[in-house]
PDB file of C-alpha atoms in Angstrom:
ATOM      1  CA  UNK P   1      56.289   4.164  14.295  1.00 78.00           C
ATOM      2  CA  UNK P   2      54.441   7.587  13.319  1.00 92.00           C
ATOM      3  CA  UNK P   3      53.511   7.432   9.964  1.00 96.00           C
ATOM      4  CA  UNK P   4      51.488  10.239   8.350  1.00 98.00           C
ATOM      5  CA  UNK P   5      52.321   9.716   4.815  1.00 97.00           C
ATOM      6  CA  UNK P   6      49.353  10.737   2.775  1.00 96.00           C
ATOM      7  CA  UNK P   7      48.552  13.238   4.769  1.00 98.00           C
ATOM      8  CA  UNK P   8      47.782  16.799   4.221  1.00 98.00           C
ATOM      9  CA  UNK P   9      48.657  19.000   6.881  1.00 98.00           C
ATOM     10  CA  UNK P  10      48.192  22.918   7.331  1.00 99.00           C
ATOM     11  CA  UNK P  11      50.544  24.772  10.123  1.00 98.00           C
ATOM     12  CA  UNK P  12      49.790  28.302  10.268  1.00 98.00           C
ATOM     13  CA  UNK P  13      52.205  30.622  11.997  1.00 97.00           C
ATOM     14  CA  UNK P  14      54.867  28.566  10.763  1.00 97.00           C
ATOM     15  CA  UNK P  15      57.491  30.962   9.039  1.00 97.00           C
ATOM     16  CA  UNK P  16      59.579  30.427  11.729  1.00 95.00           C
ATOM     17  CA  UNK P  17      59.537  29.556  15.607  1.00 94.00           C
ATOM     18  CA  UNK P  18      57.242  26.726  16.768  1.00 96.00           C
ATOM     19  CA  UNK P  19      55.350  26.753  13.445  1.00 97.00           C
ATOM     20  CA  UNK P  20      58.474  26.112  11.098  1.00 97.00           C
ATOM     21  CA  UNK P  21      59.619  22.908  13.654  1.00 97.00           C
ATOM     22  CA  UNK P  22      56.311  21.481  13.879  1.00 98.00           C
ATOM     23  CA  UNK P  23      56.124  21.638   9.909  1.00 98.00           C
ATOM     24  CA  UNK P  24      59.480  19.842   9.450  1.00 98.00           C
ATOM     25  CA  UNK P  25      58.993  17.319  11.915  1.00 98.00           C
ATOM     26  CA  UNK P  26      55.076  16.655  10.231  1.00 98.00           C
ATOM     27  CA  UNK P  27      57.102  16.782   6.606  1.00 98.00           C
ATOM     28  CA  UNK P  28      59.312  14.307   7.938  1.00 98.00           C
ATOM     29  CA  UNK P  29      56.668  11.548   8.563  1.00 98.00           C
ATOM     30  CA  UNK P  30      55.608  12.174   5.230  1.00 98.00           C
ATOM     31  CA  UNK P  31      53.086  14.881   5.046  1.00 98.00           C
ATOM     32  CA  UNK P  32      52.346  17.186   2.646  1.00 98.00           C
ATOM     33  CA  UNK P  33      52.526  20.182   4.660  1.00 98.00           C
ATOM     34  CA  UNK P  34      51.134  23.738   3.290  1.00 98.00           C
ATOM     35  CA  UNK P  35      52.516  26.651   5.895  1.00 98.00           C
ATOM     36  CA  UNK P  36      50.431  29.527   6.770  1.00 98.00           C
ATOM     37  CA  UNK P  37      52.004  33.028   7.795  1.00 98.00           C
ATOM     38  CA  UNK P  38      51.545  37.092   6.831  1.00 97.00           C
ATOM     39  CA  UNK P  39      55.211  36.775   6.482  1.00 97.00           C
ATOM     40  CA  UNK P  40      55.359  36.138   2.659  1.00 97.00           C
ATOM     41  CA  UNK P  41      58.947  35.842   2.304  1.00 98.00           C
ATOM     42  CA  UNK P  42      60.361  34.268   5.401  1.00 97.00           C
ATOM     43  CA  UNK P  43      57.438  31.563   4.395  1.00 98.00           C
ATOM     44  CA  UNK P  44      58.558  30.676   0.779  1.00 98.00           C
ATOM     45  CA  UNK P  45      61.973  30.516   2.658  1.00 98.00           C
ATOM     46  CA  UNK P  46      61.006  28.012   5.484  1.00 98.00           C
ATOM     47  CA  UNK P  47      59.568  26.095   2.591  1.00 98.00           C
ATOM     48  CA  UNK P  48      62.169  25.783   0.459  1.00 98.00           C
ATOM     49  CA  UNK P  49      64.483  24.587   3.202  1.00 98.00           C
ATOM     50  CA  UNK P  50      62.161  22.345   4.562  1.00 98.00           C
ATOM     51  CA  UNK P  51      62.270  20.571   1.021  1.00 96.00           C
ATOM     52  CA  UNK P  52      59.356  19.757  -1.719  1.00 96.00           C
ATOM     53  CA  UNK P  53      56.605  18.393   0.582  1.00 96.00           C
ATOM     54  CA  UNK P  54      55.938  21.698   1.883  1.00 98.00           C
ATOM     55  CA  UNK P  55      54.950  25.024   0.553  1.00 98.00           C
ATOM     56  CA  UNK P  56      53.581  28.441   1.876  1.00 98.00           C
ATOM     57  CA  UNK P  57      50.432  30.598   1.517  1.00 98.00           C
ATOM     58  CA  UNK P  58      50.413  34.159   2.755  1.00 98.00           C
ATOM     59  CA  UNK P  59      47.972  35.157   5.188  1.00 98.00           C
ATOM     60  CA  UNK P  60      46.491  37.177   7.635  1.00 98.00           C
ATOM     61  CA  UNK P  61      45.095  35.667  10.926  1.00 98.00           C
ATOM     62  CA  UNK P  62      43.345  38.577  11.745  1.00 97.00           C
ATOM     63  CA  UNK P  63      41.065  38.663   8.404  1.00 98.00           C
ATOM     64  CA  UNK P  64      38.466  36.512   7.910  1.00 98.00           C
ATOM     65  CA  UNK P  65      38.554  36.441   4.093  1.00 98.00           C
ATOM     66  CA  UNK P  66      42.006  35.690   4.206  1.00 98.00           C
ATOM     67  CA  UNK P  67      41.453  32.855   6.207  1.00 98.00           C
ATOM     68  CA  UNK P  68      39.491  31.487   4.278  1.00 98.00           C
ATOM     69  CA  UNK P  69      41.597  31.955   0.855  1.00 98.00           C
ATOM     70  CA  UNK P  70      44.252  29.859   2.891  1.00 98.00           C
ATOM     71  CA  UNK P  71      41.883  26.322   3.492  1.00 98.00           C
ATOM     72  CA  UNK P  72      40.818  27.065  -0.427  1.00 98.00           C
ATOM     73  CA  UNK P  73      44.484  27.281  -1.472  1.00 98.00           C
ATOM     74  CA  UNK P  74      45.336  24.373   0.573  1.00 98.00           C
ATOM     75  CA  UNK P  75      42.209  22.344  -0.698  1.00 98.00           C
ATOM     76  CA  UNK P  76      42.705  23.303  -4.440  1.00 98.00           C
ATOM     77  CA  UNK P  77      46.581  22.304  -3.561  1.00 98.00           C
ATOM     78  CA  UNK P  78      46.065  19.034  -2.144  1.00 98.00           C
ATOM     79  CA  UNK P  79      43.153  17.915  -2.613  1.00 98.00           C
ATOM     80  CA  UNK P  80      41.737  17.972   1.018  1.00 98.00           C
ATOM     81  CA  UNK P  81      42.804  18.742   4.673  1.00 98.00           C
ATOM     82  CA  UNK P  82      43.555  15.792   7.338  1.00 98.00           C
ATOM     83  CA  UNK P  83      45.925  17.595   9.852  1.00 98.00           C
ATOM     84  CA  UNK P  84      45.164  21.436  11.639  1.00 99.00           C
ATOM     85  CA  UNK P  85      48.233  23.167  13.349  1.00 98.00           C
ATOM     86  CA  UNK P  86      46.539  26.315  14.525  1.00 98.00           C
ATOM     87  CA  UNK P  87      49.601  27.480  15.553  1.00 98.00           C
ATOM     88  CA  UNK P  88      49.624  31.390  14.809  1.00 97.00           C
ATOM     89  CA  UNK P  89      49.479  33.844  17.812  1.00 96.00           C
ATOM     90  CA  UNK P  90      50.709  37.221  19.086  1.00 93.00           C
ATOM     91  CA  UNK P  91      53.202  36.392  21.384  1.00 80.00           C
ATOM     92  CA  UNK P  92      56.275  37.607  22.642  1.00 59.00           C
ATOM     93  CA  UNK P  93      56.191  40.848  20.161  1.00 61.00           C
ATOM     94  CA  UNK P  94      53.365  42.115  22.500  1.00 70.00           C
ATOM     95  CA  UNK P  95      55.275  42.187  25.576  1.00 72.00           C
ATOM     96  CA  UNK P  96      55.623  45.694  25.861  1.00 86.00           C
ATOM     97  CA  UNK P  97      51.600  46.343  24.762  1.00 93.00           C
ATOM     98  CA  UNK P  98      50.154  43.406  26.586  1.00 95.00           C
ATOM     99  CA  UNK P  99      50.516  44.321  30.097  1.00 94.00           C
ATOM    100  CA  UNK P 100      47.539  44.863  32.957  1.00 96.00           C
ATOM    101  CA  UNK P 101      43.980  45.027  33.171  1.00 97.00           C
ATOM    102  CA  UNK P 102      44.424  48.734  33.192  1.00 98.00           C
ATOM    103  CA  UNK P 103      47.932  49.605  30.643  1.00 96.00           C
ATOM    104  CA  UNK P 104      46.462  47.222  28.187  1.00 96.00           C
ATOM    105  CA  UNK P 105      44.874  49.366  25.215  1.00 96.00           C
ATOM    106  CA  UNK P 106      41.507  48.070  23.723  1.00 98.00           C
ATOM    107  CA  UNK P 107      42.673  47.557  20.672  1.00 97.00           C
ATOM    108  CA  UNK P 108      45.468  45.642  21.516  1.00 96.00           C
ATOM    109  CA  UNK P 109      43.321  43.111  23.271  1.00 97.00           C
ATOM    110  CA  UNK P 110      40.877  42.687  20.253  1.00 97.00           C
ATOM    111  CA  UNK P 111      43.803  42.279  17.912  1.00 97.00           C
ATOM    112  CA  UNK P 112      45.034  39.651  20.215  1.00 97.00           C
ATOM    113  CA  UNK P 113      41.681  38.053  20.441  1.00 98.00           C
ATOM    114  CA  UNK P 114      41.125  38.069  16.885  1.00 98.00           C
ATOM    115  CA  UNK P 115      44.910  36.296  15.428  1.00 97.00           C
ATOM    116  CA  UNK P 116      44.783  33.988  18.761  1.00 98.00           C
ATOM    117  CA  UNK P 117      41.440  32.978  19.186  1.00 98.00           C
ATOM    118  CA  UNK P 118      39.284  34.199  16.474  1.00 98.00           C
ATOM    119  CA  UNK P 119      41.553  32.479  13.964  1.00 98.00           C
ATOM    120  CA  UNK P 120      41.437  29.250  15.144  1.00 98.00           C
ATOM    121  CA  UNK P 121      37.624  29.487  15.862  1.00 98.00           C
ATOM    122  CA  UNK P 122      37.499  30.308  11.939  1.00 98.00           C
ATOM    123  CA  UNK P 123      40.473  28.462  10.519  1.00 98.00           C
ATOM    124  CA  UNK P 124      38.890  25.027  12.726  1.00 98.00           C
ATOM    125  CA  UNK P 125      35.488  25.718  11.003  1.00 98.00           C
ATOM    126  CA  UNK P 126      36.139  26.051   7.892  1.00 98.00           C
ATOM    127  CA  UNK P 127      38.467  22.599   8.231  1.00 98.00           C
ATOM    128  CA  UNK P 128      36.355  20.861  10.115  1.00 98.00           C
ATOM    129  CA  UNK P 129      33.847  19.836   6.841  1.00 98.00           C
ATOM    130  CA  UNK P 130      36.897  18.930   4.660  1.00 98.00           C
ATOM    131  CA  UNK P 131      38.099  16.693   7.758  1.00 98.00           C
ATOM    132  CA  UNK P 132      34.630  14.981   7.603  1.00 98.00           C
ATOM    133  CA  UNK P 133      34.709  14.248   3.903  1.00 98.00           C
ATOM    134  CA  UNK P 134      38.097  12.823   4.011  1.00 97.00           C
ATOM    135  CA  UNK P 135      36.977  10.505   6.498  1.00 98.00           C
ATOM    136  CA  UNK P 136      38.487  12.423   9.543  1.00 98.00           C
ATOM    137  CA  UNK P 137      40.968  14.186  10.559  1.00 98.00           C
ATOM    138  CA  UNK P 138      43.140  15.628  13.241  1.00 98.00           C
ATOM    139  CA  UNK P 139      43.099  19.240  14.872  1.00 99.00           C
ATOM    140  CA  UNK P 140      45.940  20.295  17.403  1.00 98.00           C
ATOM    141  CA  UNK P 141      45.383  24.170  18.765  1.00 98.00           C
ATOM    142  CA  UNK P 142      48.137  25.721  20.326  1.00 98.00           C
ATOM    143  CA  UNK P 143      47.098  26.746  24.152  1.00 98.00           C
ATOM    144  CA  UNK P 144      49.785  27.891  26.670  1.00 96.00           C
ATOM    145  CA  UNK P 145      50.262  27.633  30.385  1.00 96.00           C
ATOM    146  CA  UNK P 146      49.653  31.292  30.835  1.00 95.00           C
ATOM    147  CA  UNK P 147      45.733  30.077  30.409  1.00 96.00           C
ATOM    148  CA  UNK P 148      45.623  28.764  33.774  1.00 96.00           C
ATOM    149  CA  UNK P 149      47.191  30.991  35.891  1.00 94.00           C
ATOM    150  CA  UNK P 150      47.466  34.419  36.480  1.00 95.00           C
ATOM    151  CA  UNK P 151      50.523  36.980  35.933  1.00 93.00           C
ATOM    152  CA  UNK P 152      51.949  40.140  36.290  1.00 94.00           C
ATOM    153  CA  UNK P 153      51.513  40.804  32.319  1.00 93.00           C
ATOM    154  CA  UNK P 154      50.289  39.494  29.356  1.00 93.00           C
ATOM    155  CA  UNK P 155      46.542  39.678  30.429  1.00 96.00           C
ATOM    156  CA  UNK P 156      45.307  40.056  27.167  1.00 96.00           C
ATOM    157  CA  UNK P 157      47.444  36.773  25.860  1.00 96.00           C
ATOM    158  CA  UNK P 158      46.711  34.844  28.711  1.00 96.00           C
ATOM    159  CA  UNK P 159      42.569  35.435  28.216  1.00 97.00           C
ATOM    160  CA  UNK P 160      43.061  34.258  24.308  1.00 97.00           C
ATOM    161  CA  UNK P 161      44.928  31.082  25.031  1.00 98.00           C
ATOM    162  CA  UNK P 162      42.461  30.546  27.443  1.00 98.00           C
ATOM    163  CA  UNK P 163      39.745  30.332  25.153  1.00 98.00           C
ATOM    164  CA  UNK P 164      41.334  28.484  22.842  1.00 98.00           C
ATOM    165  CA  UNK P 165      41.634  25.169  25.395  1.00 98.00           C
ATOM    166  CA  UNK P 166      37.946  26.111  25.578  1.00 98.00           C
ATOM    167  CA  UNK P 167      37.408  26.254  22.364  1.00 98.00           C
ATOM    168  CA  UNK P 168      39.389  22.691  22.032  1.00 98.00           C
ATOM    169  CA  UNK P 169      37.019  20.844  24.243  1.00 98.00           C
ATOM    170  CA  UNK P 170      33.858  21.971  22.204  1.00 98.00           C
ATOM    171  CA  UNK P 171      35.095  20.547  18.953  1.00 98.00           C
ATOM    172  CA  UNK P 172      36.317  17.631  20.467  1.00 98.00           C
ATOM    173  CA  UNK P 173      32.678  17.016  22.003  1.00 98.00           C
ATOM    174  CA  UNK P 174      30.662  18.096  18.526  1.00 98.00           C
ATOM    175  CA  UNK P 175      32.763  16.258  16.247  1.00 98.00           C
ATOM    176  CA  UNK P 176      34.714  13.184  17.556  1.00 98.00           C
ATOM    177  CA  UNK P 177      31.793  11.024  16.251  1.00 98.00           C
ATOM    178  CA  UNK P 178      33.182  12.419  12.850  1.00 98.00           C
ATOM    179  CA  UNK P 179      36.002  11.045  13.455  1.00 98.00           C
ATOM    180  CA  UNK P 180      38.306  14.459  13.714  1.00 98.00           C
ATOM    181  CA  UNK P 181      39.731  14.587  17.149  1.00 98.00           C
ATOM    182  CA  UNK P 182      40.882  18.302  18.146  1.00 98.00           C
ATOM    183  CA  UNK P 183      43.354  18.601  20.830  1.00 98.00           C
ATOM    184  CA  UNK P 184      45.525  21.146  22.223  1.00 98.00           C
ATOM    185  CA  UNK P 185      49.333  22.280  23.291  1.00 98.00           C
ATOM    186  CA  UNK P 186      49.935  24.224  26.528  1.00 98.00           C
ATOM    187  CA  UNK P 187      53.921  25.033  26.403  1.00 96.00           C
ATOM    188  CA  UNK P 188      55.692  26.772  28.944  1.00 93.00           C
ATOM    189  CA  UNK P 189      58.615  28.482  28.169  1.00 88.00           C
ATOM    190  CA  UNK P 190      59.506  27.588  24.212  1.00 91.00           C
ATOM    191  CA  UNK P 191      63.048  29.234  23.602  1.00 85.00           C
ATOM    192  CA  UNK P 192      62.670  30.693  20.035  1.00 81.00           C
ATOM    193  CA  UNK P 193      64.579  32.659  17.950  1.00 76.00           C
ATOM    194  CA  UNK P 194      61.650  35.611  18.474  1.00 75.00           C
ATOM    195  CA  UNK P 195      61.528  34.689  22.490  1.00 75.00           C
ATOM    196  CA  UNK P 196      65.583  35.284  22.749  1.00 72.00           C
ATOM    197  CA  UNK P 197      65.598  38.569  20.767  1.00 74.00           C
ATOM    198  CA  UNK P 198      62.522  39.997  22.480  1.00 71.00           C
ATOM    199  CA  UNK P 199      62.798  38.954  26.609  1.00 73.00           C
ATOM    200  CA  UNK P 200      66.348  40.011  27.641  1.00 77.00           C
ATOM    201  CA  UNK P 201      67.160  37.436  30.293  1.00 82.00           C
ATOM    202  CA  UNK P 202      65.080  34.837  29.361  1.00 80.00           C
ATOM    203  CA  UNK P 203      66.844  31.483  28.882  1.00 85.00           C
ATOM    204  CA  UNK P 204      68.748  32.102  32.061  1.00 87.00           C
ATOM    205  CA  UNK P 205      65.550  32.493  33.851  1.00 84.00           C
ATOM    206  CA  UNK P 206      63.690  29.748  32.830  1.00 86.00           C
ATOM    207  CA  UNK P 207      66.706  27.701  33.753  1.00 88.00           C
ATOM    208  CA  UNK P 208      66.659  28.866  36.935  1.00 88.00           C
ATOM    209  CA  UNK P 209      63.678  27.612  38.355  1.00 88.00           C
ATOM    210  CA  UNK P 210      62.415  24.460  35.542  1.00 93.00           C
ATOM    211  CA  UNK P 211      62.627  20.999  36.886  1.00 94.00           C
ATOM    212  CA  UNK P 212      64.403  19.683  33.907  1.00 93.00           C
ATOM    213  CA  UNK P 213      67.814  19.771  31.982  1.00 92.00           C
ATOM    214  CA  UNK P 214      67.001  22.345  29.265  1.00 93.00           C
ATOM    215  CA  UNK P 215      64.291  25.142  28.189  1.00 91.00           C
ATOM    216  CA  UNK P 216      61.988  23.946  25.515  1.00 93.00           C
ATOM    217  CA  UNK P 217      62.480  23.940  21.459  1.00 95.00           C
ATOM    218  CA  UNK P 218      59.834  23.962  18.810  1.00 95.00           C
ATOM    219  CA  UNK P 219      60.294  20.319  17.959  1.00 96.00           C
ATOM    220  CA  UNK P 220      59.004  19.443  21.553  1.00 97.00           C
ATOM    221  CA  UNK P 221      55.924  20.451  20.116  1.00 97.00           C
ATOM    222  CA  UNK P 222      55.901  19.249  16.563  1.00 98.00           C
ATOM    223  CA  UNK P 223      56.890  15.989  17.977  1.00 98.00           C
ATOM    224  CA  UNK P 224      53.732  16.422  19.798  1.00 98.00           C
ATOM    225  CA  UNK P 225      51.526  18.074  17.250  1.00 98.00           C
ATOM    226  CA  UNK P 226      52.758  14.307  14.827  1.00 98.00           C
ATOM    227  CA  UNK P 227      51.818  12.217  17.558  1.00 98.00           C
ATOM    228  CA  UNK P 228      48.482  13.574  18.200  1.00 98.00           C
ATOM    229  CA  UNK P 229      47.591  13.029  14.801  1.00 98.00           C
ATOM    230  CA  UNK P 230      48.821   9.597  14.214  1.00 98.00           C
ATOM    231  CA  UNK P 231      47.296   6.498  14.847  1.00 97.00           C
ATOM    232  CA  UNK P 232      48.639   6.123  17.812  1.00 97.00           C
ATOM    233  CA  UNK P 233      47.264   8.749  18.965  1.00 98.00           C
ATOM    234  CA  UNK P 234      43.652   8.256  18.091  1.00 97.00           C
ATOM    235  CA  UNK P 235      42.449   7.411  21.254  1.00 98.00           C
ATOM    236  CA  UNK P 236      43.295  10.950  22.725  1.00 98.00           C
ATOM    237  CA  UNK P 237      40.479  13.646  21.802  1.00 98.00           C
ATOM    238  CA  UNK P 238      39.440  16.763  23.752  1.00 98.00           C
ATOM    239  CA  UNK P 239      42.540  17.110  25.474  1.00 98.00           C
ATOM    240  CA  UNK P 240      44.836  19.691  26.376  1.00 98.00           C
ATOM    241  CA  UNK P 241      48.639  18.322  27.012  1.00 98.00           C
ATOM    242  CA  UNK P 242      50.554  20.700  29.483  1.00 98.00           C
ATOM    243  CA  UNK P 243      54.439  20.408  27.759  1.00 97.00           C
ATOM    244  CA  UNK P 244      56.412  22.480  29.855  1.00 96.00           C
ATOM    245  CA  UNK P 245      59.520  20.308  31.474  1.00 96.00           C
ATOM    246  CA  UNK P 246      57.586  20.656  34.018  1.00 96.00           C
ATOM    247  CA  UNK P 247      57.203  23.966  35.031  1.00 94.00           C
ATOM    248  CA  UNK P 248      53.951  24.120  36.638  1.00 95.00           C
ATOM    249  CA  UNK P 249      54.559  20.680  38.681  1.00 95.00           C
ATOM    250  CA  UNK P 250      56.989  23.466  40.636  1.00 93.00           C
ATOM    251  CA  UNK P 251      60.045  25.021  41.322  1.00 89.00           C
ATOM    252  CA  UNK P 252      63.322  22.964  40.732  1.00 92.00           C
ATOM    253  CA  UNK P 253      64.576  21.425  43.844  1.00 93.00           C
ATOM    254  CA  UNK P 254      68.791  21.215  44.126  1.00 90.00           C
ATOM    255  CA  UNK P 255      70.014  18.731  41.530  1.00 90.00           C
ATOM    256  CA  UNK P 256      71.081  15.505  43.261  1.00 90.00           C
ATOM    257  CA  UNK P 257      74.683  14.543  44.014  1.00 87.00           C
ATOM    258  CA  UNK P 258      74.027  11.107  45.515  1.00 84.00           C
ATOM    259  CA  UNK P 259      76.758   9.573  47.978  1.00 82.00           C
ATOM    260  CA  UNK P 260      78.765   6.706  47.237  1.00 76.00           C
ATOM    261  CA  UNK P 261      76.384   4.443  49.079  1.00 73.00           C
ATOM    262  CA  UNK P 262      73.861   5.219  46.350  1.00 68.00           C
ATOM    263  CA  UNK P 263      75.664   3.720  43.405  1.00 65.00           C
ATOM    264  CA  UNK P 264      75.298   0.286  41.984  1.00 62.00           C
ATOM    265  CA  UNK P 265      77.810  -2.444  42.548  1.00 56.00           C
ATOM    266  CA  UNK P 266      78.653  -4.689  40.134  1.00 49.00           C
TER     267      UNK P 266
END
């Protein structure tokens, strides 16, 4: 059974959407959970409703200094760090802004590169020696499928993300003798409250064509964000795990009616 009492975990982008699941489900194996987001208010919020083993920091992804003030408020909090959600991205707001090769502006690619990639490049280093002195530690950085394949927009997004899987396997290579692992999420389709409001259309679409019963929630990946930092998951470093309902094994083929010859006699 997952058991991460004792642990001190830090989800960042986690006033809401995939951020404010994963930190429930980690606060509900017992961790301490401190939740990162520029959000101040919606923050405290999630916080309080997720109960008194988690609490919120404000931040800004983009800023290195504020990064840092984070793992030092987390550290002066807690004591340490065992568990890294870097979870925080620009992602569906940028729809209209992250677009082609040519519509995309310049400065709306660095911004994405900085609060996707950048941040997790600095949030990750600056863990990575409080992870050692603890005695380990886990790391989990959020990826998406849009890293290995093209599409007609989100260019900009797609290039961060895949950096970040990148970016995974290097600290998985340069510190698993330290015993921190660092893995990483690629979801498909996640149906959040900021997906629904911003992509007209979207739930009915990716019902349309995945290979499963339902479109993703943000405890599919906190469910996989606790595992990968358990002990039963200590044998899985360097990885990036595709959780999608299987999008990208292909279209959805007819659901099955199966003849009466098919079923089971007693």
């Amino acid at each position: 059974m997952t058991d991460l009492s004792g642990k001190v975990a830090l989800v960042t982008g986690a006033a809401g959407g995939i951020g404010a699941a994963t930190a429930e489900v980690l606060a509900g194996y017992g961790a301490k959970v401190v939740i990162g987001d520029i959000q101040a208010e919606a923050a405290q919020a999630t916080a309080e409703r997720l109960g008194s083993n988690v609490s919120a920091v404000a931040y800004d992804a983009s800023d290195v200094d504020s990064i840092t003030s984070l793992v030092d408020a987390v550290v002066e909090q807690h004591g340490g760090l065992d568990i890294l959600h870097n979870n925080a991205a620009i992602t569906a707001a940028a729809w209209s802004r992250d677009t082609t090769l040519l519509d995309t502006e310049i400065d709306w690619y660095d911004r994405t590169m900085a609060v996707n990639l950048r941040s997790t490049f600095v949030l990750s280093k600056l863990a990575v020696p409080h992870m050692i002195r603890r005695g380990g530690g886990s790391i989990v950085n959020m990826a998406s499928i849009a890293a290995f394949s093209g599409s007609p927009t989100l260019i900009a997004y797609g290039i961060s993300k895949a950096g970040v899987a990148a970016l995974t396997k290097y600290m998985a290579v340069q510190y698993g003798r330290n015993n921190v692992r660092t893995n990483c999420i690629a979801p498909g389709a996640v149906l959040t409250e900021q997906v629904l409001a911003n992509v007209p259309g979207v739930e009915e679409g990716v019902l349309s064509t995945l290979p499963w019963i339902r479109g993703g929630v943000g405890k599919d990946m906190g469910n996989v964000v606790a595992f990968l930092s358990s002990k039963e998951g200590e044998y899985i470093n360097g990885q990036v795990i595709t959780v999608d309902g299987g999008s990208t094994a292909g279209v959805a083929a007819p659901k099955v009616e199966l003849p009466a010859e098919h079923g089971v006699s007693a």
